Coordinates of C-alpha atoms and ligand atoms in Angstrom, one line a residue:
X126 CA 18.2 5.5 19.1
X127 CA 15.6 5.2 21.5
X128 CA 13.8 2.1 23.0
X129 CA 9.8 2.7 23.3
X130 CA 8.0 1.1 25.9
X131 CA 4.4 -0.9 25.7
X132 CA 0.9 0.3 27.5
X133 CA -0.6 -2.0 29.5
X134 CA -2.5 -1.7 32.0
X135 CA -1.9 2.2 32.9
X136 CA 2.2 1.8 33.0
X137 CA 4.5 1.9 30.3
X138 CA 6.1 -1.5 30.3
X139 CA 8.7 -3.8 28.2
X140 CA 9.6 -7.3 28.5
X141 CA 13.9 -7.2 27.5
X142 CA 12.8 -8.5 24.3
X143 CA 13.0 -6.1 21.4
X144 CA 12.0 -5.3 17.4
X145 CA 14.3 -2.7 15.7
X146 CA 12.6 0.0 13.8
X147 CA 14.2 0.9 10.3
X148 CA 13.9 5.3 8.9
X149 CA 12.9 4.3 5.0
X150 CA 14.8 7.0 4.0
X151 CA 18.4 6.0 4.6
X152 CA 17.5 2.5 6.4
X153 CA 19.1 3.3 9.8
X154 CA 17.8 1.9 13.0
X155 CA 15.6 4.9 14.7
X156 CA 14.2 3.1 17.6
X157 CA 13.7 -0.4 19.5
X158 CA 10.6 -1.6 20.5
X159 CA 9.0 -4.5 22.8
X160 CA 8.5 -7.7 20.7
X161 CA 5.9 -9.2 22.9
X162 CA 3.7 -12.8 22.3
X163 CA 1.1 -14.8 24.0
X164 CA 2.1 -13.4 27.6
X165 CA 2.0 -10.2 26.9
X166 CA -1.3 -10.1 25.2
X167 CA -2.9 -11.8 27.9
X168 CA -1.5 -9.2 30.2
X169 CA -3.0 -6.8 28.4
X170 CA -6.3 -8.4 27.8
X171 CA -6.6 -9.2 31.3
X172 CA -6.3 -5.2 32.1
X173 CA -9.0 -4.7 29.1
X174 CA -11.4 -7.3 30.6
X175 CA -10.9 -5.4 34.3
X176 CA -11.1 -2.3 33.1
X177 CA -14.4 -3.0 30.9
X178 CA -16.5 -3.5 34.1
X179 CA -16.0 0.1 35.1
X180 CA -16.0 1.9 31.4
X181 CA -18.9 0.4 30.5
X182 CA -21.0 2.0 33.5
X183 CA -19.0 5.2 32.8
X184 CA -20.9 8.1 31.8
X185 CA -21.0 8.7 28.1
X186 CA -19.8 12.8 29.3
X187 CA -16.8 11.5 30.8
X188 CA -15.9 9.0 28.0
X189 CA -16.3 12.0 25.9
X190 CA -13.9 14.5 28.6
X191 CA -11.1 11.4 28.3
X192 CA -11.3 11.2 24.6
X193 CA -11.2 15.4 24.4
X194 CA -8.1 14.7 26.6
X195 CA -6.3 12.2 24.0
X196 CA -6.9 14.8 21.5
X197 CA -5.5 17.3 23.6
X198 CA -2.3 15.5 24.5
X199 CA -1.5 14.9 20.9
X200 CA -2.0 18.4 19.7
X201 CA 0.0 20.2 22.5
X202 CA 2.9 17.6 21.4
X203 CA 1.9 17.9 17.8
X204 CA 5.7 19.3 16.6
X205 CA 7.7 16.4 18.3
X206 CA 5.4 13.7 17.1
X207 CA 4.8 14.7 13.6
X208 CA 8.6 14.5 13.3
X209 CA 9.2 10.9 14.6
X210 CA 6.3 10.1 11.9
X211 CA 8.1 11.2 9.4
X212 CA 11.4 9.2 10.8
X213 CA 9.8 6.0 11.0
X214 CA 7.3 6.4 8.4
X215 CA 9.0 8.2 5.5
X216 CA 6.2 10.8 4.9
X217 CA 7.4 14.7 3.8
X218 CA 7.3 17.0 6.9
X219 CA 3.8 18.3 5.9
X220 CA 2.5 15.7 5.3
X221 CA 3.2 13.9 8.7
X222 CA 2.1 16.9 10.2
X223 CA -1.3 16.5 8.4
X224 CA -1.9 13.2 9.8
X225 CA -1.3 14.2 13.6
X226 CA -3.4 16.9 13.1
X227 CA -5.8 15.3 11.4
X228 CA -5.6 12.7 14.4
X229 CA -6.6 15.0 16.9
X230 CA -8.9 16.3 15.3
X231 CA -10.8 13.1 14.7
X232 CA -10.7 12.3 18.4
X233 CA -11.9 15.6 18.9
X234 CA -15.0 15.4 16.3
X235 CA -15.6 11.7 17.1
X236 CA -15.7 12.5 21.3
X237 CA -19.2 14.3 20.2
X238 CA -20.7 11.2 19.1
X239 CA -23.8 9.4 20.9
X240 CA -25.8 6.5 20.0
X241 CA -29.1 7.4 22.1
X242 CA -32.1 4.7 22.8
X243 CA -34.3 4.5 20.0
X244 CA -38.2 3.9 20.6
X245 CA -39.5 1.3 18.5
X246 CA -43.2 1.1 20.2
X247 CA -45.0 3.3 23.0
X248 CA -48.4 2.6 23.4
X249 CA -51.0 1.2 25.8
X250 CA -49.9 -2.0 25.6
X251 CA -46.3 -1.9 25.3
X252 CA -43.0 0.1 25.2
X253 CA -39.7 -1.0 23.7
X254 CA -36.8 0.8 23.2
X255 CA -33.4 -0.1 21.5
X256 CA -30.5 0.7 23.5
X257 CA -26.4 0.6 22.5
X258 CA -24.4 -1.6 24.8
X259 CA -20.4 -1.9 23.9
X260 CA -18.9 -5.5 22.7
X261 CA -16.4 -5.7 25.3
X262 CA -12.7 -5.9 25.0
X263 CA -11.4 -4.3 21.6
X264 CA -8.6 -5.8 19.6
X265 CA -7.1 -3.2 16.9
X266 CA -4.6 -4.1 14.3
X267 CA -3.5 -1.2 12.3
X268 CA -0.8 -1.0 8.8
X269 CA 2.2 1.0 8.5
X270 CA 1.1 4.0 5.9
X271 CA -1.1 6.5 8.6
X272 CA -0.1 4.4 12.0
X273 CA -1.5 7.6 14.1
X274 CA -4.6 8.1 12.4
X275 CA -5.4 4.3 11.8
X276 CA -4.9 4.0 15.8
X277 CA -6.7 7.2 16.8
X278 CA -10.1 5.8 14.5
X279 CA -9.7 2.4 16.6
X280 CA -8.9 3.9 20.0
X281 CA -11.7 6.7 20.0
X282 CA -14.9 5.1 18.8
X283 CA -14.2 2.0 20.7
X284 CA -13.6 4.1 24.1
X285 CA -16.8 6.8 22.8
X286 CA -18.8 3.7 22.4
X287 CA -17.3 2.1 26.1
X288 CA -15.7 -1.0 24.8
X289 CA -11.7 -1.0 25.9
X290 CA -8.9 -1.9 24.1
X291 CA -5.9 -3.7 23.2
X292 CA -4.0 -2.2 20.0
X293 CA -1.1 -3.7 18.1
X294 CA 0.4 -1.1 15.3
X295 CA 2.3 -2.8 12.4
X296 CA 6.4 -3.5 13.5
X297 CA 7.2 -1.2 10.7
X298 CA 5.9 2.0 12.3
X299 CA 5.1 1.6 16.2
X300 CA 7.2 4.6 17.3
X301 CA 4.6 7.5 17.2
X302 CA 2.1 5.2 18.1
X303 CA 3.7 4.3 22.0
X304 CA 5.0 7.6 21.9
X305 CA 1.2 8.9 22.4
X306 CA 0.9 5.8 24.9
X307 CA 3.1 7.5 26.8
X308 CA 1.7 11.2 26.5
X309 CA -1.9 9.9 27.3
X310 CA -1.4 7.1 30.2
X311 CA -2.3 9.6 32.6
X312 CA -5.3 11.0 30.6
X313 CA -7.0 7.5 30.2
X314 CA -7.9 4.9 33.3
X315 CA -5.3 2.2 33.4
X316 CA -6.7 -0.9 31.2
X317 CA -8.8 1.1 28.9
X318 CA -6.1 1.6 26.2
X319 CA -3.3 -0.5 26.0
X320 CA -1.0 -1.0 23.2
X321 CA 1.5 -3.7 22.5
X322 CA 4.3 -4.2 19.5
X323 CA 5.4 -7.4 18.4
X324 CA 5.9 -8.8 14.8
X325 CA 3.2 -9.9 12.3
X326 CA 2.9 -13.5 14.5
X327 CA 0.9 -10.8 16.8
X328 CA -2.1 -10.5 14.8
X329 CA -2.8 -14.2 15.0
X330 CA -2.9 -14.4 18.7
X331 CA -4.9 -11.0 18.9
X332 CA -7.4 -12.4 16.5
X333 CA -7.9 -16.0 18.2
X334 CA -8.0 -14.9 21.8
X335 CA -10.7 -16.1 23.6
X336 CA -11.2 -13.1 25.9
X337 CA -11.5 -10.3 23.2
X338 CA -15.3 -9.6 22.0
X339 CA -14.2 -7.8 18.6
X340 CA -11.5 -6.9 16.2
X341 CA -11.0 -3.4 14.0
X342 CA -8.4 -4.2 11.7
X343 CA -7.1 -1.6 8.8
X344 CA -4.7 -3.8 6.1
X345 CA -4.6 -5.8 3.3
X346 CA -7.4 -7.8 1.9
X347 CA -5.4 -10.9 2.3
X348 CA -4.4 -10.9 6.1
X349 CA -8.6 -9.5 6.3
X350 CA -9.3 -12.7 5.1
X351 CA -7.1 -14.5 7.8
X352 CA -8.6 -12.4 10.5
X353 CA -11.9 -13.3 9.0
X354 CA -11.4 -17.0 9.4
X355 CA -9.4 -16.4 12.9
X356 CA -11.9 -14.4 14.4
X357 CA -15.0 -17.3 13.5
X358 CA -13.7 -19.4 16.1
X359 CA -15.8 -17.7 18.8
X360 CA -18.1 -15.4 16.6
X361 CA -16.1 -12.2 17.2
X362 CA -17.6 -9.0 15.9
X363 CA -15.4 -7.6 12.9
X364 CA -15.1 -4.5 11.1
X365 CA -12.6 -4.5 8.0
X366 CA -11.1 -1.6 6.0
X367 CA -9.0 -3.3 3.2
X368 CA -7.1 -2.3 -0.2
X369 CA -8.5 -0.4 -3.1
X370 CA -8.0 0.3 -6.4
X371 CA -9.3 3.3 -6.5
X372 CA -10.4 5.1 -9.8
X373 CA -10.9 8.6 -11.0
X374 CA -12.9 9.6 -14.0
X375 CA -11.6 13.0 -15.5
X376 CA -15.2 14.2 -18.1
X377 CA -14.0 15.7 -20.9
X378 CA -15.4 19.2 -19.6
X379 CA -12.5 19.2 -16.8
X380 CA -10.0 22.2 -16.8
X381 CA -6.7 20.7 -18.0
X382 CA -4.7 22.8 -16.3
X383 CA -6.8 23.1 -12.9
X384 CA -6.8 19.2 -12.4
X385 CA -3.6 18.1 -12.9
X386 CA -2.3 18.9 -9.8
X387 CA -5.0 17.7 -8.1
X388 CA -5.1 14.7 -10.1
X389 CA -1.3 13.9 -9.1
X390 CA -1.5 14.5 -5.7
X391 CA -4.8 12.0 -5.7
X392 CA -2.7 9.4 -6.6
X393 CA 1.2 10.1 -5.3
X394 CA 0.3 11.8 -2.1
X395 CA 2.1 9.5 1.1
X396 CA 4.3 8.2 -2.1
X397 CA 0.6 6.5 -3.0
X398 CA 0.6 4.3 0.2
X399 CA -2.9 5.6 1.1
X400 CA -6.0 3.2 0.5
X401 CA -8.0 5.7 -1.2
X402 CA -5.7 7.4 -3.7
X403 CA -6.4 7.3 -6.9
X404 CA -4.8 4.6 -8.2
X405 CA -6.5 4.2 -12.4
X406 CA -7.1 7.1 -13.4
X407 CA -9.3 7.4 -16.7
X408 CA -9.1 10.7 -18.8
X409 CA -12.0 11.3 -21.3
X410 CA -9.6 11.0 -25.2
X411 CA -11.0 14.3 -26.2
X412 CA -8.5 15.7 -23.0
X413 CA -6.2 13.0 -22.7
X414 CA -3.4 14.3 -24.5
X415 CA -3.3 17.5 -23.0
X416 CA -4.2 16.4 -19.5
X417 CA -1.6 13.6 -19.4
X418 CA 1.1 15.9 -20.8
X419 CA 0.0 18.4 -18.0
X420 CA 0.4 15.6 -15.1
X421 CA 4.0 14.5 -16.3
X422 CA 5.1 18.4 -16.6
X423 CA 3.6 18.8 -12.8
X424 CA 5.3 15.8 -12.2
X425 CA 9.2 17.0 -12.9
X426 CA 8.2 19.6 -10.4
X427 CA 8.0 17.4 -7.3
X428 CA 10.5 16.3 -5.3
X429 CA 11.3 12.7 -4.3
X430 CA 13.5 12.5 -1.3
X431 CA 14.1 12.3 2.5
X432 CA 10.9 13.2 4.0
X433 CA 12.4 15.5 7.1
X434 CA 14.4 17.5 4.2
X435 CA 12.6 20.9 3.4
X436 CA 10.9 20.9 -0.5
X437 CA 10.4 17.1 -0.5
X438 CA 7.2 16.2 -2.0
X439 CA 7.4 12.3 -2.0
X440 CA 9.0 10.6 0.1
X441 CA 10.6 7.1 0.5
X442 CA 8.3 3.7 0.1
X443 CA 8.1 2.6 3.8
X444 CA 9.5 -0.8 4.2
X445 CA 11.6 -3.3 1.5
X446 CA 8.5 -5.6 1.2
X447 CA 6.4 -2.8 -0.2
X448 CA 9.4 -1.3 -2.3
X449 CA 10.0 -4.4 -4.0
X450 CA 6.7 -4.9 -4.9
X451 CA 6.4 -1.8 -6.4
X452 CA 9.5 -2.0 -8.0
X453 CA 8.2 -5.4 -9.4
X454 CA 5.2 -3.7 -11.0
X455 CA 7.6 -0.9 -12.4
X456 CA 9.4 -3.8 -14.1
X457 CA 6.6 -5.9 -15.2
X458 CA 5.6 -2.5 -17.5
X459 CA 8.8 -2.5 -18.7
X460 CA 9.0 -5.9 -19.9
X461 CA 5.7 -6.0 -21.5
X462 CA 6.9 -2.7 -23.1
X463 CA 4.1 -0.1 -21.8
X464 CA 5.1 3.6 -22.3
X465 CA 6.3 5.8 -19.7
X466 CA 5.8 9.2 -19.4
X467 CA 8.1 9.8 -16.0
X468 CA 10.0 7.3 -14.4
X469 CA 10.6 3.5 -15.4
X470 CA 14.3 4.6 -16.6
X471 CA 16.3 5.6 -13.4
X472 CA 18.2 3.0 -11.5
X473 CA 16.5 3.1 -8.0
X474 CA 19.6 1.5 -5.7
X475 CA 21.2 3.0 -3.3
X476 CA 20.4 3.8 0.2
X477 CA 16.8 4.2 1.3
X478 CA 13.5 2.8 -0.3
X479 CA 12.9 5.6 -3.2
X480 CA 10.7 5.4 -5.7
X481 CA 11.1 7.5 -8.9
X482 CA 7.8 9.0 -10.0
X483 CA 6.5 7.0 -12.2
X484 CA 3.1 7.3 -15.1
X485 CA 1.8 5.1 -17.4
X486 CA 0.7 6.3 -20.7
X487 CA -2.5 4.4 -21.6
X488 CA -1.3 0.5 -21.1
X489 CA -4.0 -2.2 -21.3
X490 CA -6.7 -3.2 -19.1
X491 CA -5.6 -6.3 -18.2
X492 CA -1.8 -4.7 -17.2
X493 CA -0.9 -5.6 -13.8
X494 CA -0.3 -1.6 -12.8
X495 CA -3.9 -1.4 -13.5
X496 CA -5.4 -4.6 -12.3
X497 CA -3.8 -4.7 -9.0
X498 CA -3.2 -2.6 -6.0
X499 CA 0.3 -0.6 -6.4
X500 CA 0.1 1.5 -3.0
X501 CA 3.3 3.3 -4.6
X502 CA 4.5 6.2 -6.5
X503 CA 3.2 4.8 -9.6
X504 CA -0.2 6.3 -11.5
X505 CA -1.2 4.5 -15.0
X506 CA -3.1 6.9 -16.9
X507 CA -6.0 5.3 -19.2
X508 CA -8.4 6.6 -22.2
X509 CA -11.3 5.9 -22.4
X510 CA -14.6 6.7 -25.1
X511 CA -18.1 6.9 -23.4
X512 CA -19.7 7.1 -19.9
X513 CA -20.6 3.6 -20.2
X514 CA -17.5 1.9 -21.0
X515 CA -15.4 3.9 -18.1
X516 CA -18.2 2.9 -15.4
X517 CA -18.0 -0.5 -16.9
X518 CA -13.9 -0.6 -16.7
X519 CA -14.4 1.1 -12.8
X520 CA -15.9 -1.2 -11.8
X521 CA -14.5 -4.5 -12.8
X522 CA -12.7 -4.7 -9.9
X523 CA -12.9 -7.0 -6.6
X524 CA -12.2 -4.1 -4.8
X525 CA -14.9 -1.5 -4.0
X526 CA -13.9 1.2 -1.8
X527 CA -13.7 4.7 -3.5
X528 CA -13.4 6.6 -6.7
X529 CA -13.9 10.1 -7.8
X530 CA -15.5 11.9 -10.8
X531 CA -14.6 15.2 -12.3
X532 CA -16.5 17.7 -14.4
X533 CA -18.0 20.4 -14.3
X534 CA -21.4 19.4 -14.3
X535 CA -21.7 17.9 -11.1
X536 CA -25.4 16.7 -11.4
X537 CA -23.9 14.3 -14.2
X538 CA -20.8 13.5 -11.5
X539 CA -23.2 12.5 -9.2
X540 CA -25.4 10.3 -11.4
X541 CA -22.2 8.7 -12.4
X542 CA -21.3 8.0 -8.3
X543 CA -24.5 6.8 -8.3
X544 CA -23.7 4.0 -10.7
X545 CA -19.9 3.1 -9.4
X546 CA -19.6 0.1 -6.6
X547 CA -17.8 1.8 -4.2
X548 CA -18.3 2.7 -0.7
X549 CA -17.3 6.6 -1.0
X550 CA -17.3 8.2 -4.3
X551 CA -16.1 12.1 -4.7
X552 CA -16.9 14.5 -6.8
X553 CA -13.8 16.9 -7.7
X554 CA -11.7 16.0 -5.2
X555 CA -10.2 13.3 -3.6
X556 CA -9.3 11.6 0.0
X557 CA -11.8 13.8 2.2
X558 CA -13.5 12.0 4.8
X559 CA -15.4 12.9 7.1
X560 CA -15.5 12.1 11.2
X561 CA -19.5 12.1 11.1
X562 CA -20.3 9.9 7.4
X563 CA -19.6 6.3 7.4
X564 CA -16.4 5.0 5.5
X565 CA -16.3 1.3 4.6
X566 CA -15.7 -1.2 1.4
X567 CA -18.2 -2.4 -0.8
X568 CA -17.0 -5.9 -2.0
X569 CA -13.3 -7.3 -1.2
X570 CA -12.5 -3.8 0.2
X571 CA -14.3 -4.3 3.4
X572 CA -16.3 -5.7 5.5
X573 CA -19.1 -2.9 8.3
X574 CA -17.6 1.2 8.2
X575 CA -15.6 3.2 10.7
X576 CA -16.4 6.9 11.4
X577 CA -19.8 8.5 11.9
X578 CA -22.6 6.8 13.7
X579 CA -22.3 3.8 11.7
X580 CA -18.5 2.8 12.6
X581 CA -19.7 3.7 16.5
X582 CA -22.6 1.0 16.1
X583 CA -19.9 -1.4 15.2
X584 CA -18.5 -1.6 18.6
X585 CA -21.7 -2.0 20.2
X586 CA -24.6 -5.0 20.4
X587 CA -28.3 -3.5 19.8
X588 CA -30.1 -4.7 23.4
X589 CA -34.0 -4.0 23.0
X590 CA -35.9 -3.8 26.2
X591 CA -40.0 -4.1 26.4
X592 CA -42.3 -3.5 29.0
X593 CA -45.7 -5.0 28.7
X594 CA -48.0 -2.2 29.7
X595 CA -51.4 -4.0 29.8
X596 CA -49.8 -7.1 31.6
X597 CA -51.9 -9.1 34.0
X598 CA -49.1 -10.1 36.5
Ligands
NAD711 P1 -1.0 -6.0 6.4 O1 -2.3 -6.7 6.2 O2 0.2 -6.7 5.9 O3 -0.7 -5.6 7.9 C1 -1.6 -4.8 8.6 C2 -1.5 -5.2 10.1 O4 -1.9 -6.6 10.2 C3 -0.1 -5.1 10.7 O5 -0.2 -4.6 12.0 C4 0.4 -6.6 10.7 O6 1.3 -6.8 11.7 C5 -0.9 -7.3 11.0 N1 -1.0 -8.7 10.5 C6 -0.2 -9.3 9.6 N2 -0.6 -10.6 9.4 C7 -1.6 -10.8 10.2 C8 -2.4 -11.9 10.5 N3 -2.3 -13.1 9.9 N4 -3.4 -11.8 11.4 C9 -3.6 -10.6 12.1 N5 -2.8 -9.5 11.9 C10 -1.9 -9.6 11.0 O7 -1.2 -4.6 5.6 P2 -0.1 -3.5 5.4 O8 0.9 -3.9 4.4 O9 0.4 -3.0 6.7 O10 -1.0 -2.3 4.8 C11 -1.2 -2.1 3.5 C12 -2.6 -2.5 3.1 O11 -3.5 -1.9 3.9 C13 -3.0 -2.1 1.7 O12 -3.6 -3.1 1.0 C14 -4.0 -0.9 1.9 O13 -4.9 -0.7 0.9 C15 -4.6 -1.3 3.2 N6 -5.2 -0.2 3.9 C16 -6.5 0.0 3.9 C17 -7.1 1.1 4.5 C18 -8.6 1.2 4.6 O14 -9.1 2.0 5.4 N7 -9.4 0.5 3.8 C19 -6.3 2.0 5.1 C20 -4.9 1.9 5.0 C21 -4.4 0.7 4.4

């Protein structure tokens, strides 16, 4: 077991206090880190609020060179960190490995992004100009299923955009997170980045504090309504990603056999702890047979087990909160006598938080595997008759942010997208996103984007400037 230290102000730092950190998989204590409260965070806001007065007149090339360096130091240490992800977060081996690297990559995509003046008049009499200037000090509060990639898409943008500051990752998954504190202390000036762990009570006090300018928070619609109402004390600029309930339309033109396995992986892919998987997934009834009876086959293929063990496709759920929810909306289908095509019968005790893989066959509407958010191993499989009904049944949701379409005849995919209240939709595929195109919630699924030009304008205030031109002074 190892005891991970706390960024603040350029040194790696802890205050004797500590928060053990549980492996989902067998429920053993991996790591110990700082459990820090109001003192703490005002340490490390002070740093942000010093170290603001120099980013902010920092060059946007050598915000770019530090972020290029953050990317760097997690790619050259790629192998160790991808495996302490998968010990604290439960994720299969490749999978972990896809999030680092997709981490770095981000950094390194995002570091290329600019938010130049724009000219709004230049004429004889006057010119204005729009120019970007960054909120201030940053305060990010990111969720346990991608804790690296969650705190890479706060960290970058807000350093790119030449804001600082103060991240707290969730006290189920901190590890990897101050493990890159450590690699990248050197590579960023001291207060720019700091990071601190403490339990949930953290948030609060991040979210009230009267010295931070802004908060980025990835989570639950629930606590995004909390921060709402925390951060309106003072105004604070906010940018929300929150839950989903995410649904794919399969057209009855699909290939059976091509999207099954696509299909499952939509939905049970990080044991279907991600915000965008798939999580109703509506199968034209001219195909539903066959496609449904493909998924479960695919299904018996994949492994669920220890996520460092070679051949294990899903892995454990990653804390007991989240495991007995989901084992609560397993039992609720039971009870209300819904039809299973894979899971629902095992006896999931034991060590570690597993999850059998587990579809529905076609329950109701109203069930609440298909109303509410699972974020687990569990995929309820629906029929449905016309185009208009399944956009209909999409989209009675409070939740808005994703869904996917497939066919073959993507022109009709797209007019479909067109009609679904989501903030990304996909045509035959699934979870791509993209460092340059925004990604945000339409309704109780967020509130502004990350990512692209349009996340970057989050962290900044529009300042125009005019010059009178035909002045008599
Ligand atoms: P959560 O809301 O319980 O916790 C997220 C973070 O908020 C943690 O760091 C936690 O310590 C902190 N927190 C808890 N209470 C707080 C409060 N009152 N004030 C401020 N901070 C507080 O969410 P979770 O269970 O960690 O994550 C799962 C949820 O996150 C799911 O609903 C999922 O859909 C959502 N999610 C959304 C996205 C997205 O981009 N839209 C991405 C990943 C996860």
């Amino acid at each position: 077991m190892t005891d991970y230290k706390n960024l603040i102000d350029g040194e790696m730092v802890d205050n004797g206090e500590w928060l053990e950190v549980l492996n989902p998989a067998n429920e053993q204590v991996v790591g110990r880190v700082p459990a820090c409260g109001k003192d703490e965070l005002d340490r490390a806001v002070a740093a942000a609020r010093r170290a603001f007065k120099e980013w902010k007149k920092t060059s946007a090339e050598k915000r770019q060179k530090v972020v290029q360096g953050i990317a760097a130091a997690i790619k050259e240490n790629a192998d160790e960190l991808y495996r302490l992800l998968t010990t604290e977060q439960g994720k299969p081996h490749a999978q972990a490995q896809q999030e680092i690297y997709g981490a770095a990559g981000l950094a390194a995509a995002q570091s290329t992004l600019t938010l130049d003046d724009v000219v709004n008049q230049d004429d004889d009499t006057r010119l204005s100009r729009t120019r970007r200037v960054p909120v201030g000090v940053v305060g990010g509060i990111v969720p346990w299923n991608f804790p690296v990639m969650m705190a890479i898409q706060k960290i970058v943008p807000a350093l790119v955009a030449g804001c600082t500051i103060v991240l707290k990752p969730s006290p189920f998954t901190p590890l990897t997170t101050l493990r890159i504190a450590e690699l990248i202390k050197d590579v960023v000036p001291a207060g720019t980045v700091n990071i601190i762990t403490g339990e949930d009570s953290l948030g609060p006090m991040i979210t009230e504090h009267p010295d931070i300018d802004k908060i980025t928070f990835t989570g639950s619609t629930a606590t995004g309504k909390k921060i709402m109402e925390g951060a309106s004390g003072d105004l604070k600029r906010i940018t929300l990603e929150l839950g989903g309930n995410d649904a794919s339309i399969v057209l009855p033109d699909a290939d059976v056999e091509k999207v099954a396995e696509q299909l499952f992986w939509s939905s049970f892919s990080n044991a279907g702890q991600v915000c965008i998987a798939a999580k109703r997934v509506y199968i034209h009834k001219d195909i539903y047979d066959d496609l449904s009876k493909a998924i479960a086959e695919y299904a018996k293929t994949v492994v669920v087990g220890d996520g460092s063990q070679q051949g294990t496709g899903v892995g454990p759920i990653q804390n007991k909160k989240q495991y007995e929810r989901v084992l609560e909306l397993i039992q609720d289908a039971k009870d209300n006598g819904y039809k299973f095509l894979t899971g629902g019968d095992k006896d999931p005790s034991g060590t570690g938080y597993y999850v059998p893989i587990t579809i529905l066959d076609n329950p109701p509407e109203d069930a609440r595997i298909v109303a509410e958010e699972q974020f687990g191993p569990v995929m309820p499989l629906l029929k449905f008759d016309s185009v208009d009904e399944v956009i209909e049944r999409a989209n009675n949701s409070e939740y808005g942010l994703a869904g996917a379409v497939w066919t073959k005849d993507t022109d009709r995919g797209v007019e479909i997208a067109e009609q679904l209240e989501t903030g990304t939709v996909w045509i035959n595929e699934f979870m791509h996103l993209s460092p340059f195109a925004p990604f945000g919630g339409h309704k109780q699924s967020g509130f502004g984007a990350e990512y692209g030009l349009d996340g970057l304008k989050e962290f900044t205030y529009p300042q125009v400037i005019t010059v009178k031109r035909d002045a008599a002074v």
